[in-house]
CSV table of C-alpha atoms in Angstrom, one decimal:
chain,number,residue,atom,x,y,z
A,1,UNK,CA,-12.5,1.0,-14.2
A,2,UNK,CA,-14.7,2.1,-17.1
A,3,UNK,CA,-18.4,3.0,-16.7
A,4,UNK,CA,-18.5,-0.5,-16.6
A,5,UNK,CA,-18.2,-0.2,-12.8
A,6,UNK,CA,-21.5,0.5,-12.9
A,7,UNK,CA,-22.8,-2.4,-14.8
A,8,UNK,CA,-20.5,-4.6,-12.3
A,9,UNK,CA,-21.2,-2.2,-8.8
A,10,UNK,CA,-17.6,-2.1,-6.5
A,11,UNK,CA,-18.9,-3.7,-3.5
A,12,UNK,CA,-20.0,-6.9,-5.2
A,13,UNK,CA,-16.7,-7.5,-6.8
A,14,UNK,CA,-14.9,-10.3,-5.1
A,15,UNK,CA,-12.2,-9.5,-2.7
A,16,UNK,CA,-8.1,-8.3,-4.4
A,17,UNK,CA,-4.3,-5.8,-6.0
A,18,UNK,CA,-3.1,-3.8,-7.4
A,19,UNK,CA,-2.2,-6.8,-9.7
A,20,UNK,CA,-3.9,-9.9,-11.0
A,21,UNK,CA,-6.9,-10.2,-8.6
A,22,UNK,CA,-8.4,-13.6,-8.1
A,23,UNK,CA,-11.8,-15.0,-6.6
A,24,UNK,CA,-9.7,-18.2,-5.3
A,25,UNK,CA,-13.0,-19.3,-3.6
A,26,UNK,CA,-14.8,-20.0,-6.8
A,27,UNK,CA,-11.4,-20.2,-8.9
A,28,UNK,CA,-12.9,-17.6,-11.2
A,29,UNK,CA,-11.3,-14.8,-12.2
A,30,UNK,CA,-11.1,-11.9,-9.8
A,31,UNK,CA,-9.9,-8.7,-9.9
A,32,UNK,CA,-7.1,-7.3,-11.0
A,33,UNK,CA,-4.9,-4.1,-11.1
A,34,UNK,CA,-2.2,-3.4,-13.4
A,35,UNK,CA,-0.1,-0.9,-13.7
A,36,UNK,CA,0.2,1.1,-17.2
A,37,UNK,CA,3.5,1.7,-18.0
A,38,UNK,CA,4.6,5.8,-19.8
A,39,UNK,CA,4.3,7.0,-23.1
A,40,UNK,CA,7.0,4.8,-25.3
A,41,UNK,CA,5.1,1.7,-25.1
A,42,UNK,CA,1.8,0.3,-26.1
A,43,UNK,CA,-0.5,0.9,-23.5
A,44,UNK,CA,-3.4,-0.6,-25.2
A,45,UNK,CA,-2.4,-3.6,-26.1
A,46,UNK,CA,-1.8,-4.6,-22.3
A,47,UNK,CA,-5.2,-3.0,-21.0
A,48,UNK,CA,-6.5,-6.0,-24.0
A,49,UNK,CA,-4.2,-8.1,-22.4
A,50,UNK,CA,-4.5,-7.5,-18.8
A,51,UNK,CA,-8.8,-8.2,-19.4
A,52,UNK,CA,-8.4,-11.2,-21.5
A,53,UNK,CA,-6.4,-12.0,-18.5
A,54,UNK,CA,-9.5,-11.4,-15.7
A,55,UNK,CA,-8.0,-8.6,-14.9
A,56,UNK,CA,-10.8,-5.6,-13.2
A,57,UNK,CA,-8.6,-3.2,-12.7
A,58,UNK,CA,-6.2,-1.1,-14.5
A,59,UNK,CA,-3.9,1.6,-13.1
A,60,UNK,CA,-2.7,4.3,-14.1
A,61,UNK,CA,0.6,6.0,-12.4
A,62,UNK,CA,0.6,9.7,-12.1
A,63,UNK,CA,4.0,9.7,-10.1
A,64,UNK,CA,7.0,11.8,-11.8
A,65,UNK,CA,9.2,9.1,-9.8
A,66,UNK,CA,7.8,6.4,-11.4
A,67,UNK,CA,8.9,4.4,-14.9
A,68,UNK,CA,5.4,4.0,-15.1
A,69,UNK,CA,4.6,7.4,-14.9
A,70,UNK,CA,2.3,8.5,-17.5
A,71,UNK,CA,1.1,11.8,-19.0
A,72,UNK,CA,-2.3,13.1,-18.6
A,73,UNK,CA,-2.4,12.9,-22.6
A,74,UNK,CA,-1.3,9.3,-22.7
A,75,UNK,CA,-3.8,8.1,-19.5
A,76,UNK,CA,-6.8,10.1,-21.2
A,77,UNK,CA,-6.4,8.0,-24.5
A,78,UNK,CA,-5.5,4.4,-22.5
A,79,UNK,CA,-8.3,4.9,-20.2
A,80,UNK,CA,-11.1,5.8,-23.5
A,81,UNK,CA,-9.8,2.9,-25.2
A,82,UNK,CA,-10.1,0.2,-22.2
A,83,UNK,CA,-11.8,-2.9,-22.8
A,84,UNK,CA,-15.7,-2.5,-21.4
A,85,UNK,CA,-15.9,-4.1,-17.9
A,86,UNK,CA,-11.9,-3.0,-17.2
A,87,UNK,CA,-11.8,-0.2,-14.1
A,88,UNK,CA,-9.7,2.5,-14.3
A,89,UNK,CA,-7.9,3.9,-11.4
A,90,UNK,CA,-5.6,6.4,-11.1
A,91,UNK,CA,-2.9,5.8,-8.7
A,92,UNK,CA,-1.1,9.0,-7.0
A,93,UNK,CA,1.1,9.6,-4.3
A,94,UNK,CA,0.2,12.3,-1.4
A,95,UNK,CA,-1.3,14.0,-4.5
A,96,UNK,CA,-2.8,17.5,-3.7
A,97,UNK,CA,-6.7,19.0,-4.4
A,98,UNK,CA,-5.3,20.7,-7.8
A,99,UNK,CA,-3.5,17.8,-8.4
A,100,UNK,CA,-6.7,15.2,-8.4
A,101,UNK,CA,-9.1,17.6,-10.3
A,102,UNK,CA,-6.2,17.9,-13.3
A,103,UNK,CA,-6.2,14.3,-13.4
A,104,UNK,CA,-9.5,13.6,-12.8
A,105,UNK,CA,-10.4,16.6,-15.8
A,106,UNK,CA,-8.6,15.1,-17.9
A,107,UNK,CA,-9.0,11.2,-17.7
A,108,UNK,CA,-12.5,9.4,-16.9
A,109,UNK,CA,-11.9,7.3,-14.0
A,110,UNK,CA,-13.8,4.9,-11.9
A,111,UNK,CA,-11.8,4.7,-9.0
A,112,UNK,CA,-8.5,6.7,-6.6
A,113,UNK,CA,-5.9,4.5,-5.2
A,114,UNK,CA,-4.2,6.9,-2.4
A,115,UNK,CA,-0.8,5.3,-2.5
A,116,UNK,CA,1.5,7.9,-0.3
A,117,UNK,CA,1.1,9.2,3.5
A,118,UNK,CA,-2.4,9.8,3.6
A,119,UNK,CA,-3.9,10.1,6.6
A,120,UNK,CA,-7.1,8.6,7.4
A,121,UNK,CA,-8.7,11.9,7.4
A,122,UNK,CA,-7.7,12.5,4.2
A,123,UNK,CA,-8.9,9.7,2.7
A,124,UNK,CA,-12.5,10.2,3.8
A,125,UNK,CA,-11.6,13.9,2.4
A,126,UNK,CA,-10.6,12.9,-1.0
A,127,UNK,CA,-14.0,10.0,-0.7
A,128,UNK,CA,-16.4,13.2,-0.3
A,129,UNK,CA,-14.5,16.3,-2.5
A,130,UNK,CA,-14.1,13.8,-5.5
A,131,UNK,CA,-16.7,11.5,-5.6
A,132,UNK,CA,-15.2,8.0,-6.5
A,133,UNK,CA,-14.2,5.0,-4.3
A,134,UNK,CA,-10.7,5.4,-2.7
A,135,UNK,CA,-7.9,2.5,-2.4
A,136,UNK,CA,-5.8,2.8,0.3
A,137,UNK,CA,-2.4,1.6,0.0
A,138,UNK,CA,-0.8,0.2,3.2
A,139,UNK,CA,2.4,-0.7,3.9
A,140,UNK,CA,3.6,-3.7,6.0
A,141,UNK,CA,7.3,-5.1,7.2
A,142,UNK,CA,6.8,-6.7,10.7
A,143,UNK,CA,3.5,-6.9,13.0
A,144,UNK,CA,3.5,-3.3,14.0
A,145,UNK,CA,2.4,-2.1,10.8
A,146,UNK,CA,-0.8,-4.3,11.0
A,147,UNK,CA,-2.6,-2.0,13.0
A,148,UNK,CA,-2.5,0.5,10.1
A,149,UNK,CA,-4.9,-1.4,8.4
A,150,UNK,CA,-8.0,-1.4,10.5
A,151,UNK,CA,-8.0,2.3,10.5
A,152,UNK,CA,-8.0,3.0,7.0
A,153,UNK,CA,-10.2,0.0,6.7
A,154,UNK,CA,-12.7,2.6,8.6
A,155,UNK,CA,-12.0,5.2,6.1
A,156,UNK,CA,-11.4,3.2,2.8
A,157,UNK,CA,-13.7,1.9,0.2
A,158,UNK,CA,-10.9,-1.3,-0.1
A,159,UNK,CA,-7.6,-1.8,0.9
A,160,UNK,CA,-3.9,-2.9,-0.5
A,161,UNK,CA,-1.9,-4.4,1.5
A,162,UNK,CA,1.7,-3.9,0.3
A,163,UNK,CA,5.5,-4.4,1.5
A,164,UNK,CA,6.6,-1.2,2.5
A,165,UNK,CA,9.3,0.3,0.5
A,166,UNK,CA,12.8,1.0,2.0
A,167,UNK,CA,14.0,3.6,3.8
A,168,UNK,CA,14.9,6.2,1.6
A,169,UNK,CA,13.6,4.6,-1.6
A,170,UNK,CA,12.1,6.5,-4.2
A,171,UNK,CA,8.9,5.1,-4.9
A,172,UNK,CA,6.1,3.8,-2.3
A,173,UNK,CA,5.3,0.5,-4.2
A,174,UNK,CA,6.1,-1.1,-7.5
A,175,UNK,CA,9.9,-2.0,-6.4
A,176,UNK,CA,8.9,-5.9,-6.5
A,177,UNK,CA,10.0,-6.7,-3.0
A,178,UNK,CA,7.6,-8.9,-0.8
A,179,UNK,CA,6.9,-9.0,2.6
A,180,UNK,CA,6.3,-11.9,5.4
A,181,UNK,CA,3.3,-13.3,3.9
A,182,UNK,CA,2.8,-15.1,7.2
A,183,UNK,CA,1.8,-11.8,8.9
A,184,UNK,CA,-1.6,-12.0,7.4
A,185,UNK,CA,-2.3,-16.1,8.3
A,186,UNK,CA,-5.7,-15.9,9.6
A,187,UNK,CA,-6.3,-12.0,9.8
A,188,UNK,CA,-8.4,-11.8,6.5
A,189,UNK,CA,-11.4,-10.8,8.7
A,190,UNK,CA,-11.3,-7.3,7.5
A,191,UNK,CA,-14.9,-6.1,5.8
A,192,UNK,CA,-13.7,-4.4,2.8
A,193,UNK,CA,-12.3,-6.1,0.0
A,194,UNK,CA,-8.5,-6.4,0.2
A,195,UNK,CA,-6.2,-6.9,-2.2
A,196,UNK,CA,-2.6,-8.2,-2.0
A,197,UNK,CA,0.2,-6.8,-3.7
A,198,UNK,CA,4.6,-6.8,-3.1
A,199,UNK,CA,6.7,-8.7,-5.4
A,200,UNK,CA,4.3,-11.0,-6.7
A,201,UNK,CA,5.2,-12.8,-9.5
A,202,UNK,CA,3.8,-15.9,-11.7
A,203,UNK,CA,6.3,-18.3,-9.5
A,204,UNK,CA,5.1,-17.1,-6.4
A,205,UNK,CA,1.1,-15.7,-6.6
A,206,UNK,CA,0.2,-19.2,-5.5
A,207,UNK,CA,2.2,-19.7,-2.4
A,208,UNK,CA,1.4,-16.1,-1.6
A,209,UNK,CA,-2.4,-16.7,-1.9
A,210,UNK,CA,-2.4,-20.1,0.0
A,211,UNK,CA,-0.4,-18.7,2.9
A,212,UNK,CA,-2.6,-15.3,3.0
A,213,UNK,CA,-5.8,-16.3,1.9
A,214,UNK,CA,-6.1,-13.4,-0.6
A,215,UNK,CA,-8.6,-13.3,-2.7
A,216,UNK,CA,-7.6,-10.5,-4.6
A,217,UNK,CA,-3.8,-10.3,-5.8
A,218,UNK,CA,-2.0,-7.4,-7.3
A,219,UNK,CA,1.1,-7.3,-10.0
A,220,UNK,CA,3.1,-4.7,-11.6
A,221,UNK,CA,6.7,-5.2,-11.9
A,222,UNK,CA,6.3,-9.1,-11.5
A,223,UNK,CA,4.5,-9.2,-15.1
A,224,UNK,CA,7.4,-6.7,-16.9
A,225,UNK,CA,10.2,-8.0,-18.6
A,226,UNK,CA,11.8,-4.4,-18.2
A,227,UNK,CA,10.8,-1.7,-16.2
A,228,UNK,CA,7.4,-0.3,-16.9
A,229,UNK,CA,7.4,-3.1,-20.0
A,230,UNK,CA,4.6,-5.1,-19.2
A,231,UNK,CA,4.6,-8.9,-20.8
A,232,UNK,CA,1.4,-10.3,-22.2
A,233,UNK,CA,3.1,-13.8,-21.5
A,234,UNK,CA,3.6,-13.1,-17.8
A,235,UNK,CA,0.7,-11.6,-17.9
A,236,UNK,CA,-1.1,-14.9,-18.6
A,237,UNK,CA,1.1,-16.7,-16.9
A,238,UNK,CA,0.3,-14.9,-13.5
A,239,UNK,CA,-3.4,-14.8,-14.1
A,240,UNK,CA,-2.9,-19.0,-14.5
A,241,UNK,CA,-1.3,-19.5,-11.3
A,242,UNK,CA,-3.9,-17.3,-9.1
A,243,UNK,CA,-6.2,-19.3,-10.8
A,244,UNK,CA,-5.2,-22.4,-9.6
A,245,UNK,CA,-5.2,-22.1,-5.9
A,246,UNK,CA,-8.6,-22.1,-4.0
A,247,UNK,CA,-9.1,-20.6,-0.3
């Protein structure tokens, strides 16, 4: 998310992930969220990749927990040196007030993915005291979860719709585990653009999309060889495979 969300407004973007994000009505490349891995590896090269790709988005991880964790340093320096027309969001987890305005200081950003235990109300808090679109994570395992969407989708400038993690596990997302895609068969009415996300991988984005009707799809772990090692093969290979289904 550079300033080039501006030249390319949010709300006209076509509907995605955190991820490889796909238009699959047009079969033109949608948007797309990837994950930036820490400090030991070439950041740059995969924003390149990732936009060659289609990606939109790129994400940056500002959770200790995470391998993808990254420093303020090393996010300020990726997110400058992002292709124009690649998005920048910062992803956090039940990150506090001083916790956003360090990161936000620091790093030029386009958009705040809210990937924790936010409530609704603060999401529409963190919408008005920062300024930027917010991406609300949402976790699903069964039909009881659904519901959870609709009221952040009140709240929310767009939505993920993730598998939620295990109990007890360490980190929210990014732990390449899928959920029942068939929960989601004929429920994409929500109005804001939705991505899909959860163990996606370039064997199984297709399936996922037909069965979902996603139109925007997100990878992270499903595009790393190792973890927090993105692939610029996989990469590609992902971004293919959206690409070839149509909704």
């Amino acid at each position: 998310m550079v300033d080039a969300m501006h030249a390319r407004p949010f709300h006209g973007l076509p509907d995605e992930v955190t991820g490889i994000s796909i238009d699959t009505r047009t079969l033109q490349p949608g948007d797309a969220f990837f994950a930036i891995k820490g400090e030991n590896m070439d950041g740059h090269k995969f924003t390149t990749a990732a936009a060659a790709a289609g990606a939109h988005y790129a994400g940056f991880v500002f959770f200790a927990k995470s391998p993808r964790n990254l420093s303020l340093e090393a996010a300020r320096a990726l997110a400058v040196e992002a292709p124009v027309g690649l998005a920048k969001v910062a992803l956090t987890v039940n990150a506090t007030d001083a916790e956003l305005e360090a990161i936000m200081e620091q790093v030029p950003l386009d958009m705040l993915q809210l990937h924790g235990t936010e409530s609704p109300e603060r999401v529409q808090d963190v919408k008005v005291r920062f300024g930027l679109p917010v991406m609300k994570a949402v976790g699903v395992a069964d039909a009881s979860d659904l519901a959870a969407i609709d009221l952040y989708e009140d709240v929310a400038d767009q939505l993920l719709i993730d598998a939620k993690p295990p109990k007890g596990a360490d980190l929210p997302g990014g732990n390449g585990l899928a959920f029942d895609w068939r929960l989601l068969a004929g429920r994409n009415y929500w109005q804001r653009p939705w991505m899909l996300a959860g163990g996606l991988t370039p064997e199984n984005v297709a399936e996922a999309v037909r069965m979902t009707g996603a139109r925007q799809v997100d990878v992270s772990s499903g595009v790393e060889a190792a973890p927090g090692q993105k692939d610029a093969a996989l990469i590609a290979r992902f971004s293919a495979a959206a690409q070839s289904v149509a909704v």
